[in-house]
XYZ file of C-alpha atoms in Angstrom:
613
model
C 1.044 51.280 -42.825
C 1.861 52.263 -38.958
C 1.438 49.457 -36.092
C -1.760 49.781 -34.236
C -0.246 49.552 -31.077
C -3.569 48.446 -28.521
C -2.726 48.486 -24.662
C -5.545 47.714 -22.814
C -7.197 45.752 -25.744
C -11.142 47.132 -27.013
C -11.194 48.725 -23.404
C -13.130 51.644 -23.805
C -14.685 54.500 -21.907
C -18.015 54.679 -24.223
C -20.139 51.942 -25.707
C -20.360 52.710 -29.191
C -23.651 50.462 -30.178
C -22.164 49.652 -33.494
C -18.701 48.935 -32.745
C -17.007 46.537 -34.919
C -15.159 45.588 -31.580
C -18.278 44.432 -29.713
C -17.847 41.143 -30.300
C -14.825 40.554 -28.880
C -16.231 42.683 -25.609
C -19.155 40.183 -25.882
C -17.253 37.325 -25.273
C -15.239 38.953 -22.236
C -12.103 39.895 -24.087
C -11.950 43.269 -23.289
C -8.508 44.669 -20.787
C -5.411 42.560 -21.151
C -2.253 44.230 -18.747
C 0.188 45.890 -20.608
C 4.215 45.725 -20.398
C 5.831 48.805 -22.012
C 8.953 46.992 -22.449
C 7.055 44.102 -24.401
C 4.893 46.637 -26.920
C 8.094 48.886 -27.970
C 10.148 45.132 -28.670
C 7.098 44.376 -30.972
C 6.462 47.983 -32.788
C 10.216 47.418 -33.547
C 9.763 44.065 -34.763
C 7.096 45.217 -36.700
C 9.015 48.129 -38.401
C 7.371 50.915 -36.777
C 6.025 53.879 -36.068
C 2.945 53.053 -34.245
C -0.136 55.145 -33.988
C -1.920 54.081 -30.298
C -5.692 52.839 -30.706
C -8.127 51.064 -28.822
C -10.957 50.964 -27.637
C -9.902 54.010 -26.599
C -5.909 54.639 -25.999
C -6.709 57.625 -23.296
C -7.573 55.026 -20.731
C -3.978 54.542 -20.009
C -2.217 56.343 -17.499
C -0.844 59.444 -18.371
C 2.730 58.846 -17.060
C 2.853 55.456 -19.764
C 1.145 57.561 -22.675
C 3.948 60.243 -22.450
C 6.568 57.260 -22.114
C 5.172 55.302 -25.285
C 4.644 59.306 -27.494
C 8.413 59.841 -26.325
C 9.665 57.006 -27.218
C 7.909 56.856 -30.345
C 9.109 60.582 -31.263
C 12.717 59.504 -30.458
C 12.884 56.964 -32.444
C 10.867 57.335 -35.358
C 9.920 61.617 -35.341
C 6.317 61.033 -35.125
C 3.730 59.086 -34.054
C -0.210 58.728 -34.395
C -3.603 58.245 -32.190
C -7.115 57.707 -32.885
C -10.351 58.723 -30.117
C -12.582 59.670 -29.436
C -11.438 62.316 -27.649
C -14.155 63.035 -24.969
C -10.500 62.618 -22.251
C -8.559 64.921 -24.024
C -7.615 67.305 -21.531
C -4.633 69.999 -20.935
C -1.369 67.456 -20.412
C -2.468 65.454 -23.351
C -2.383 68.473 -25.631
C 0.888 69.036 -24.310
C 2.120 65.141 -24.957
C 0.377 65.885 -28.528
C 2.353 68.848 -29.035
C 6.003 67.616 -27.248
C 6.232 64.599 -29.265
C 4.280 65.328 -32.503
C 1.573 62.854 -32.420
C -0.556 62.901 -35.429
C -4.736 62.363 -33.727
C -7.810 61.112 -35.778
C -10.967 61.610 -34.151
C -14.033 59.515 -34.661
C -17.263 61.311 -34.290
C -20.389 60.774 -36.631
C -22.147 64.341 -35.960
C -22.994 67.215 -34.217
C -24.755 66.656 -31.306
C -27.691 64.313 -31.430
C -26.555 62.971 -34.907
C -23.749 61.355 -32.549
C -26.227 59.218 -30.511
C -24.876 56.191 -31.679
C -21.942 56.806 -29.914
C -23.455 55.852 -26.846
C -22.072 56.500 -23.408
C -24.708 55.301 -21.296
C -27.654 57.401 -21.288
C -28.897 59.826 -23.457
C -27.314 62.442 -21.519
C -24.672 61.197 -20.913
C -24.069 60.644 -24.739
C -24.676 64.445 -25.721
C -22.268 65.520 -23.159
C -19.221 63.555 -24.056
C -20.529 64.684 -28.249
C -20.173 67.970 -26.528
C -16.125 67.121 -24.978
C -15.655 65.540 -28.274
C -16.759 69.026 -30.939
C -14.683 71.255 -28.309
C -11.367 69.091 -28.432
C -11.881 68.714 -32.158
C -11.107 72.795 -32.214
C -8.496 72.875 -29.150
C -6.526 70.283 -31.513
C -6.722 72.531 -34.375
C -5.985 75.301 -31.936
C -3.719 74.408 -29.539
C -2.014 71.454 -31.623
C -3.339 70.675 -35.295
C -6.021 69.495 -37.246
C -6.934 66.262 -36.727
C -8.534 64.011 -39.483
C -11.980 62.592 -38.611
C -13.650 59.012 -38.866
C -17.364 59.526 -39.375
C -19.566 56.651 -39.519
C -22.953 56.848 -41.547
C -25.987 55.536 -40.689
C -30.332 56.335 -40.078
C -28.852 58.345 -37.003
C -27.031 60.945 -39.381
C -27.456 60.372 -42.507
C -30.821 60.062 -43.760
C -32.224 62.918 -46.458
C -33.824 64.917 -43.367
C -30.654 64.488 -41.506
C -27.760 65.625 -44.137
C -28.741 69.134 -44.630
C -27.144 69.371 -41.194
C -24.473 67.239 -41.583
C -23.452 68.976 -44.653
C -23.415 72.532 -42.387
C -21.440 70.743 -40.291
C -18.771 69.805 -42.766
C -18.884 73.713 -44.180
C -17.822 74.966 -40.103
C -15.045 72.329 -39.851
C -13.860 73.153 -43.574
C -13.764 76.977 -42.224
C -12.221 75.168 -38.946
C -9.779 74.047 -40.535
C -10.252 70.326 -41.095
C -8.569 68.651 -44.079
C -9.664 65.061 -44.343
C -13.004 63.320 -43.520
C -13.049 59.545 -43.997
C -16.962 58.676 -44.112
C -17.343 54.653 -43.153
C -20.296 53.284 -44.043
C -22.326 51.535 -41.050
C -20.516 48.398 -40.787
C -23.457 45.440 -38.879
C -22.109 43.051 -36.259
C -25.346 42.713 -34.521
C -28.983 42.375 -35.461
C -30.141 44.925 -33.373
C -27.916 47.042 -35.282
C -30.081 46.337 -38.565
C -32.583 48.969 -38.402
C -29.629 51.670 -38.451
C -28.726 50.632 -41.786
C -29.097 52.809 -44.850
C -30.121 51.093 -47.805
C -27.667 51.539 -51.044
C -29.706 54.129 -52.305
C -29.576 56.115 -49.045
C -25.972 55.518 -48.397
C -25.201 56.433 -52.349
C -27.278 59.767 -51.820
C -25.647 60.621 -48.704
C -21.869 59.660 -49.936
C -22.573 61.177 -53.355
C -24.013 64.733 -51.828
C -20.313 64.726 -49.686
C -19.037 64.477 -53.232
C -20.768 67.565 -54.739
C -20.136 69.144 -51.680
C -16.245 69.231 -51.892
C -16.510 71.582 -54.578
C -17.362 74.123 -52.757
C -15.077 73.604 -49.375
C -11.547 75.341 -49.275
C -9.205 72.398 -47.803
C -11.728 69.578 -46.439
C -11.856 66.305 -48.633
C -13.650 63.330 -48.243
C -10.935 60.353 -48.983
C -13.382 57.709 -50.223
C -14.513 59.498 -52.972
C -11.110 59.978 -54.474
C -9.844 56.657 -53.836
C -13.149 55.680 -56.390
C -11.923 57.468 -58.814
C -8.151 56.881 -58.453
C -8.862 53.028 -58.878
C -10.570 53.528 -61.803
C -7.569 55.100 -63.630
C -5.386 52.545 -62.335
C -3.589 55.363 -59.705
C -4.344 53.282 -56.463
C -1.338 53.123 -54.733
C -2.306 55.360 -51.935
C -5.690 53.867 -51.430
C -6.546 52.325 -48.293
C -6.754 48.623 -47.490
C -10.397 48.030 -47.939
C -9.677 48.150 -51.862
C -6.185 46.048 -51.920
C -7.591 42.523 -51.216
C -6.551 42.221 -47.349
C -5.764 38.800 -46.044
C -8.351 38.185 -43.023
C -5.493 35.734 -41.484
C -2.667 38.438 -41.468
C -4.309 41.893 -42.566
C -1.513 43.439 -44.366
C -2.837 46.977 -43.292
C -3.304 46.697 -39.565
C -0.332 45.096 -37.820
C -1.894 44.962 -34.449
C 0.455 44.777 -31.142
C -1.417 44.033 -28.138
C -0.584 45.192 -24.726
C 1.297 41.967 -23.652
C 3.451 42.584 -26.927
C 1.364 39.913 -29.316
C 1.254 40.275 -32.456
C -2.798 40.925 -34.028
C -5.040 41.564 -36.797
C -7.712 44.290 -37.920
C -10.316 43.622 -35.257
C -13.194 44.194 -38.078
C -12.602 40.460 -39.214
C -12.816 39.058 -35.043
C -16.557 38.070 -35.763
C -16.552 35.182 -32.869
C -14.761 38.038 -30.678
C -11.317 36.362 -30.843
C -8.302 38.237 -31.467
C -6.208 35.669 -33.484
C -2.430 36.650 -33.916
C -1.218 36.794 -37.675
C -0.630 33.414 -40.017
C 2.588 33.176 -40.636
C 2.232 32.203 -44.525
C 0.162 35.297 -46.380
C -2.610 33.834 -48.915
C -4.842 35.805 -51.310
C -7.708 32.848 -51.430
C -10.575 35.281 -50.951
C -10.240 36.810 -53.968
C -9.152 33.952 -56.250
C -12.386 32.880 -54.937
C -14.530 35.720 -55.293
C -13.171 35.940 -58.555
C -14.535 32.927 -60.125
C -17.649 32.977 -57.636
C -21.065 34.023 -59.012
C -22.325 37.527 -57.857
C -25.911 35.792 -57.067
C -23.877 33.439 -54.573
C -22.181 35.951 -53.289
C -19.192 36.221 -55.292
C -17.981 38.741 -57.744
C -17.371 37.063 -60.875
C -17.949 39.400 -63.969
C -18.011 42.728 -61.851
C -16.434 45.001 -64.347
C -15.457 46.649 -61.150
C -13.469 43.523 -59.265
C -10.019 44.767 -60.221
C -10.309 48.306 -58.038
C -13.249 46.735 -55.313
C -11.993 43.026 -54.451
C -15.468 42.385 -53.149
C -14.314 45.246 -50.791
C -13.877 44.587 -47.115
C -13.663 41.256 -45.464
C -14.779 42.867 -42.226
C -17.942 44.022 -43.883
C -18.717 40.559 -45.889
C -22.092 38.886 -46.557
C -23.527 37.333 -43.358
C -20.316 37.911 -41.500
C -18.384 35.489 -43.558
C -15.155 36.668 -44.913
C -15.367 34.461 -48.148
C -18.047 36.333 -49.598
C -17.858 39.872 -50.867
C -18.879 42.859 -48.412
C -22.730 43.441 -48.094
C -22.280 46.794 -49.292
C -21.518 45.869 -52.802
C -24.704 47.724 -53.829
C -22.985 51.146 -52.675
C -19.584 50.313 -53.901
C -21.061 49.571 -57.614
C -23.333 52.999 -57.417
C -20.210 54.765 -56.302
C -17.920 53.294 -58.708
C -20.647 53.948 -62.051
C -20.894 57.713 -60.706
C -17.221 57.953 -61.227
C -17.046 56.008 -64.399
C -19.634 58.799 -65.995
C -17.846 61.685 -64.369
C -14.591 61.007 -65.844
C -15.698 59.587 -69.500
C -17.483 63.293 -69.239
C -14.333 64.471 -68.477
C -12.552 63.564 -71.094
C -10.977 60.399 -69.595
C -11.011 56.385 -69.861
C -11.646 54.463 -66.995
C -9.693 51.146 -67.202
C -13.343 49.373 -67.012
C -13.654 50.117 -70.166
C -10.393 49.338 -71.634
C -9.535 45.354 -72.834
C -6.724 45.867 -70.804
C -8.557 45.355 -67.876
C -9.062 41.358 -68.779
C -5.296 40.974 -68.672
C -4.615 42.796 -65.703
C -7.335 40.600 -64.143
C -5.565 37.458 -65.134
C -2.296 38.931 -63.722
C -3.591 39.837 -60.481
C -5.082 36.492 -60.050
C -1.562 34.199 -61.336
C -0.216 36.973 -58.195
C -2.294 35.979 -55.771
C -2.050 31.894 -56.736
C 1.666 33.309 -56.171
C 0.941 34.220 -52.673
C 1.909 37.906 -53.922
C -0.675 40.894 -53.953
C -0.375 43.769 -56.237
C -1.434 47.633 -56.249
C -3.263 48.188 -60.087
C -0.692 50.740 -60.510
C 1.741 48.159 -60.373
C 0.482 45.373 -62.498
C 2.000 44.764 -65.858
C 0.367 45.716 -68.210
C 1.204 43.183 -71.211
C -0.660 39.623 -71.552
C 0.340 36.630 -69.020
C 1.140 33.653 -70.204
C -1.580 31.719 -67.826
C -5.317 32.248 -69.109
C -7.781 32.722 -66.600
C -9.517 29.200 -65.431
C -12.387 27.733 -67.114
C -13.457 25.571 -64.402
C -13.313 26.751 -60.671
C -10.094 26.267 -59.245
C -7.980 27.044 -55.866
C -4.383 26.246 -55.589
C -4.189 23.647 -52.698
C -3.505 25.493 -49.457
C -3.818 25.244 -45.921
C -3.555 28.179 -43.639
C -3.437 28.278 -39.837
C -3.360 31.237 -37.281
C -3.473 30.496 -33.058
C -5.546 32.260 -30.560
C -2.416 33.484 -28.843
C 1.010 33.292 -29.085
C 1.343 31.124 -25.604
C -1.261 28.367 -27.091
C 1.000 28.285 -30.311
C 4.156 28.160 -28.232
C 1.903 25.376 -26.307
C 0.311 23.401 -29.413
C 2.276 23.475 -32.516
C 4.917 21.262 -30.913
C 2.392 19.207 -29.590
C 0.878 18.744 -33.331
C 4.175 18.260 -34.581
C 4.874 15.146 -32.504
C 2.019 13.625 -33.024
C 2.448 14.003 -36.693
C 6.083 12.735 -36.356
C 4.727 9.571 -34.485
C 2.042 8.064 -36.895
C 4.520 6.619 -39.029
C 5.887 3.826 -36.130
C 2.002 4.149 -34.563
C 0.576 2.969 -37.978
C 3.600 0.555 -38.455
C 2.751 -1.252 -35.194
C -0.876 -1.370 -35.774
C -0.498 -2.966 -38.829
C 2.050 -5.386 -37.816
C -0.535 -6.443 -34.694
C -2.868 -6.800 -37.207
C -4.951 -3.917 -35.713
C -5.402 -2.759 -38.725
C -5.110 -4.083 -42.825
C -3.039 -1.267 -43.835
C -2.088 1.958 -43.340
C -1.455 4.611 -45.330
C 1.093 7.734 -43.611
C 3.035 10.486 -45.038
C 6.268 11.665 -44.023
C 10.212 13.203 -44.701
C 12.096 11.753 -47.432
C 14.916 11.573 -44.829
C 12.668 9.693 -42.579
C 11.877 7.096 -45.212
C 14.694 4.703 -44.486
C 14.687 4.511 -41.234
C 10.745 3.525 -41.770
C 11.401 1.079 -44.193
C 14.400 -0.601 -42.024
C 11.753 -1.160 -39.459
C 9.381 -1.790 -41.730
C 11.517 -4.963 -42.953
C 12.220 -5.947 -39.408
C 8.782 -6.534 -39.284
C 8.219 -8.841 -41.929
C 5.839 -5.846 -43.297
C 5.815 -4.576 -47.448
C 6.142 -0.709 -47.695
C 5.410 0.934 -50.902
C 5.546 4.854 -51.892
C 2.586 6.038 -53.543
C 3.034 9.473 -53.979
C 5.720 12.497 -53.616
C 3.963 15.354 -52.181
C 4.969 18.293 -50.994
C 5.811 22.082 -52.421
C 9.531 20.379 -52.797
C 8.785 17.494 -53.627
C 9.965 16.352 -49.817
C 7.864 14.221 -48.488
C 6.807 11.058 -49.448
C 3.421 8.984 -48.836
C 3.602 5.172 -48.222
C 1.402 2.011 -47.842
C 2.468 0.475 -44.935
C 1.115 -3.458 -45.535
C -0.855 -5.467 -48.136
C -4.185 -5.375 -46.716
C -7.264 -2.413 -47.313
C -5.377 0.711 -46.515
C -8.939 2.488 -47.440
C -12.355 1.387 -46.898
C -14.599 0.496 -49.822
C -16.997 3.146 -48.627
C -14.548 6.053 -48.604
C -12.469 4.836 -52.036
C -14.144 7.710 -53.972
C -14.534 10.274 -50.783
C -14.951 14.132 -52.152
C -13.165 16.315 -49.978
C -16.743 18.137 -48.828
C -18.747 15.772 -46.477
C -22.136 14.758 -47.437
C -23.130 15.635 -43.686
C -25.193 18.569 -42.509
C -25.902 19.701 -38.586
C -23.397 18.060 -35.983
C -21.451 14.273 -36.034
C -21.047 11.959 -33.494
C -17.618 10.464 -34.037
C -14.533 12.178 -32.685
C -13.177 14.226 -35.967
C -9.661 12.731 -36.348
C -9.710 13.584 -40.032
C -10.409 17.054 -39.465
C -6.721 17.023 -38.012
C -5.538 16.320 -41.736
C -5.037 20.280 -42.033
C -3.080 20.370 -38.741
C -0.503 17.792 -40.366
C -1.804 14.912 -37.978
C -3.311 12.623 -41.283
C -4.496 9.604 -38.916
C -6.288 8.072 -41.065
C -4.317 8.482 -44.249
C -7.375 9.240 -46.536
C -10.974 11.235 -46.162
C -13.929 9.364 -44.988
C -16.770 9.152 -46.817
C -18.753 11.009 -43.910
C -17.824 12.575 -40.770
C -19.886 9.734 -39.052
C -18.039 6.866 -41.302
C -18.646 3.533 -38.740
C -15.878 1.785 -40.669
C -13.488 4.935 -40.344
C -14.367 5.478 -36.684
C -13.433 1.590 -36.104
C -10.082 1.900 -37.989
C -9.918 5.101 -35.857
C -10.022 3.678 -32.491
C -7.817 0.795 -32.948
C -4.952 2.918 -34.403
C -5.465 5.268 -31.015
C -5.688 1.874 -29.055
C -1.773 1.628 -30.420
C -1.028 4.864 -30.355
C -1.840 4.599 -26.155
C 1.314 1.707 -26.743
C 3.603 3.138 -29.057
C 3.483 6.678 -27.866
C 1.292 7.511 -25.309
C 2.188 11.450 -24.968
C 1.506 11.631 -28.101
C -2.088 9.799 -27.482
C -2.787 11.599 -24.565
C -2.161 15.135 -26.351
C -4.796 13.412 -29.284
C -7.098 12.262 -27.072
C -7.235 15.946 -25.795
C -7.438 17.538 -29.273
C -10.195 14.994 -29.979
C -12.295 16.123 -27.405
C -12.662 19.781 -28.336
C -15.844 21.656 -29.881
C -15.186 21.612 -33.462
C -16.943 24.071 -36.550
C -16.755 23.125 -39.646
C -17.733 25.207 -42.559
C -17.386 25.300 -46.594
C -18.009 28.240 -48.700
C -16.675 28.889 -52.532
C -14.195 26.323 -52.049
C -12.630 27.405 -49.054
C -12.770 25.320 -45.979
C -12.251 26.720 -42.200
C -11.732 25.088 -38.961
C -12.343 26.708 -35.771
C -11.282 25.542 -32.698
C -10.950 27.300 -29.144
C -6.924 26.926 -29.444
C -6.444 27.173 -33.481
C -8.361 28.205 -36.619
C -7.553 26.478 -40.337
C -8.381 27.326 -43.606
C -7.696 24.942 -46.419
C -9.479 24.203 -50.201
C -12.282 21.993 -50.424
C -14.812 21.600 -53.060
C -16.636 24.397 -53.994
C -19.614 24.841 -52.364
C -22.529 28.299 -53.346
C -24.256 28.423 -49.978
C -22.402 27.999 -46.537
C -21.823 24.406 -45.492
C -21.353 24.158 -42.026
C -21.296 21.178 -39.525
C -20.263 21.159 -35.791
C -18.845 18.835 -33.340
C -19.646 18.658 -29.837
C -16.645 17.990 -27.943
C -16.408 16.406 -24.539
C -14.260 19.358 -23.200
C -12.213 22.513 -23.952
C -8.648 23.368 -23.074
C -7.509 24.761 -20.058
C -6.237 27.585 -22.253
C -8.837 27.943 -24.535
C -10.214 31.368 -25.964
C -13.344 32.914 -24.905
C -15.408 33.412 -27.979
C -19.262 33.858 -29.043
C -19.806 30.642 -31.574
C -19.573 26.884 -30.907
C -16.201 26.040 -31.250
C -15.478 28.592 -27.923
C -18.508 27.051 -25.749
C -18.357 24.905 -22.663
C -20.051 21.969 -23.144
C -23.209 21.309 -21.520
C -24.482 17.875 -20.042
């Protein structure tokens, strides 16, 4: 896939009331500055070529537009856009033409089946609809045809209002037009509710596009195909919503912001943060959705889960990226239309087939794999893994920054604190602070700890290799209780419900900074909270940098939530997503937080808010 190459951010020149990138203008993200130098370094990291988006990419200056096309045609033949294209005027079509940019126009209707595009006023709106049909034909005019993003919804797409939508797709067929990719409405905002189509409507409305193909000359509507391609196992040129797309580094959309940052699809940026990419890839979603029950959410027995995935992330149930999309109900009509069509036809649909079963169990010993796989490409013989009788994850944690200066900032900042528990739990113990102490840490580091250890007078005793290489190593420091009674027997979900008191030290554990050495009973554990505070009572001794920087991290808004065993952090600095216990309803508790960072993200949920007194 081509870098979406964003310079001035969601920036826009319309307000679009169903935007998926509303949230992020919500919370005051909108225009970041842009450095030419910085995006070109990064579209080359990335691999290249770009295609310029936005909000809307005409906002920039026309002298940097024709330097970024230019550059893009000289060093990779091509590049792409996608607008609105209300700005198009004269000197773009001749940027278009100079440096052959490919341009996608999103429009959702002739005139006032495009109020939803809002720009303001009514008038206003039907104007710029008006700009918007009369570039559509100077492109395929003066340029070529462009291909089209149309969003449906009550606005266009109801039974009174298709008659004239389907005219409309009959004069850009004879246009000229080739490809149409209908979107169905895609809800960020309550208010946006009552512009929803129910599954029958949106079925009716995307199955009438289907019978209307037949009788258009070149225009095709992509969806429909991709249906049917999946079904036959010929998916390799279907688009990301059906190829189980990592919310934490979208494999489809390799964003580059204008300050040269790396980014994600903006359709999973639900709190309105732009979080760069993970750096490790994981597939957890779907492992989850896999074994999840459809009535909670999940997709588990969906003859249809091997070519849907539970669909989009960016479209999931209540916003929430571990369920499957909210529009399952139109994917499943969709996907039985096509099953009837081609058994009519003479074919067999691998939903049918016993082969499906094992391809299911291959995809999912993939994706445990951190690999992902195109049906076309699965092998097709029996793996040697059977699918899981009980629910299970493979233990992961995940972690992605709010920018790439508060990872450059934080990470090292972790990583020292993490690297001084060992001598901070050694001293506390040998003070008698505390019993004992459990820590984890580098084989390599192991003697060293010992030696001092000895010095000391103290026993140290490894309880357990860990590690993907079997690397590290985790020791009882001491003879004493290393765990409270209370906590002996913890589960890795908290009892709790609502918002704790106690600072959440042992919601670090995913961050590498294991404090405590074990999970507390509860978030508001006294006896926990009392071991707590006399370790950081040492720690303000042994290494106070590293206490300060806690102390810090300690005082932050925290959320945490559980859902099909799949925890997540947020924080206004870094988000984590690790395995937990599995859960069928949303579990989600917050901490207050004294404070947030000086560089903290602006976002819409708690973990983003000033405190209040």
């Amino acid at each position: 896939m081509a870098v979406e190459l964003r310079p001035l951010g969601v920036a826009c020149n319309i307000g679009c009331r169903y935007c998926y990138q509303n949230p992020q203008r919500d919370a005051g993200n909108v225009r970041q500055k842009y450095d030419l130098e910085k995006m070109r370094a990064a579209v080359e990291r990335e691999g290249g070529p770009f295609t310029l988006f936005g909000g809307e990419p005409l906002l920039l200056p026309l002298a940097a537009l024709e330097e970024l096309f230019r550059w893009g045609f000289e060093k990779y033949g091509r590049s792409g856009m996608q607008t609105n294209a209300v700005l198009i005027g004269d000197e773009h079509l001749r940027i278009f033409r100079d440096y052959n940019v490919d341009v996608g126009v999103s429009i959702d209707g002739p005139g006032e089946h495009n109020d939803l595009r809002w720009d303001g006023s009514l008038e206003k709106t039907r104007r710029s609809t008006v700009r918007t049909e009369e570039n559509i034909v100077r492109l395929v005019r003066e340029h070529r045809p462009p291909g089209l993003i149309v969003t449906l919804h009550r606005v266009n797409a109801t039974d009174q209002r298709l008659p004239r939508m389907y005219e409309w797709m009959r004069e850009l067929d004879a246009l000229g037009i080739q490809s149409v990719r209908l979107h169905a409405l895609e809800v960020d905002s309550p208010a946006m509710r009552q512009y929803t189509l129910s599954d029958e409507e949106n079925a009716r409305a995307f199955l009438g596009f289907a019978k209307l193909q037949s009788e258009l000359k070149q225009l095709r509507f992509d969806v429909l195909g991709e249906v049917q391609r999946a079904l036959m196992g010929r998916d390799a040129g279907t688009s990301c919503v059906w190829r189980a797309c990592d919310p934490y580094s979208t494999e489809a959309v390799r964003g580059v912001e204008g300050n040269g940052q790396s980014s994600n699809c903006g359709r999973t940026n639900k709190d309105g943060v732009d979080f760069i990419k993970a750096d490790v890839v994981g597939y957890e979603r779907y492992l989850a959705l896999q074994q999840t029950p459809q009535e909670e959410g999940g997709c588990k027995g969906c003859r249809f889960f091997l070519m849907c995935r539970g669909q989009c992330p960016g479209t999931a149930i209540d916003g929430d990226w571990r369920n499957r999309s909210e529009l399952c109900g139109l994917w499943k009509r969709l996907f039985i239309h096509a099953e009837k069509e081609l058994i009519l036809s003479n074919q067999i649909p691998l939903t049918v087939l016993p082969l499906r079963h094992r391809m299911e169990r291959h995809l999912s010993m993939l994706w445990e794999a951190g690999r992902n796989s195109t049906v076309q490409n699965l092998q097709r013989t029996e793996p040697a893994s059977q699918a899981p009788v009980k629910f299970t994850l493979p233990s992961f944690v995940r972690r992605t920054f709010v920018g790439e200066a508060q990872r450059a900032t934080w990470q090292p900042r972790f990583e020292a604190i993490a690297a001084a528990i060992p001598r901070i739990a050694l001293a506390a113990v040998a003070g008698e602070a505390v019993p004992a102490a459990i820590v984890e840490l580098a084989s390599d580091d192991l003697l060293a700890l010992r030696r001092e250890a000895t010095a000391r007078g103290l026993p140290l005793t490894v309880v357990e290799v860990t590690g993907q290489t079997q690397q590290r190593r985790r020791v009882l420091i001491g003879s004493g209780e290393s765990v409270p009674a209370c906590c002996r027997n913890a589960d890795v979900l908290p009892a709790d419900r609502g918002a704790f008191r106690s600072r959440p030290l042992h919601l670090l554990r995913p961050l590498g900074i294991d404090f405590l050495g074990y999970t507390p009973c509860s978030f508001d554990c006294e006896r926990s909270q009392t071991r707590a505070d006399a370790l950081l009572d040492v720690a303000r001794e042994e290494a106070p940098q590293a206490a300060e920087w806690l102390d810090a991290i300690l005082g932050w808004p925290v959320e945490w939530t559980a859902l099909h065993g799949i925890a997540e952090i947020k924080t206004a600095i870094v988000k984590v997503a690790y395995d937990t216990a599995y859960t069928a309803s949303k579990v989600t508790v917050h901490h207050r937080g004294i404070s947030l960072p000086p560089d903290a993200a602006r976002g819409l949920t708690h973990a983003y808010q000033a405190v209040r007194a």
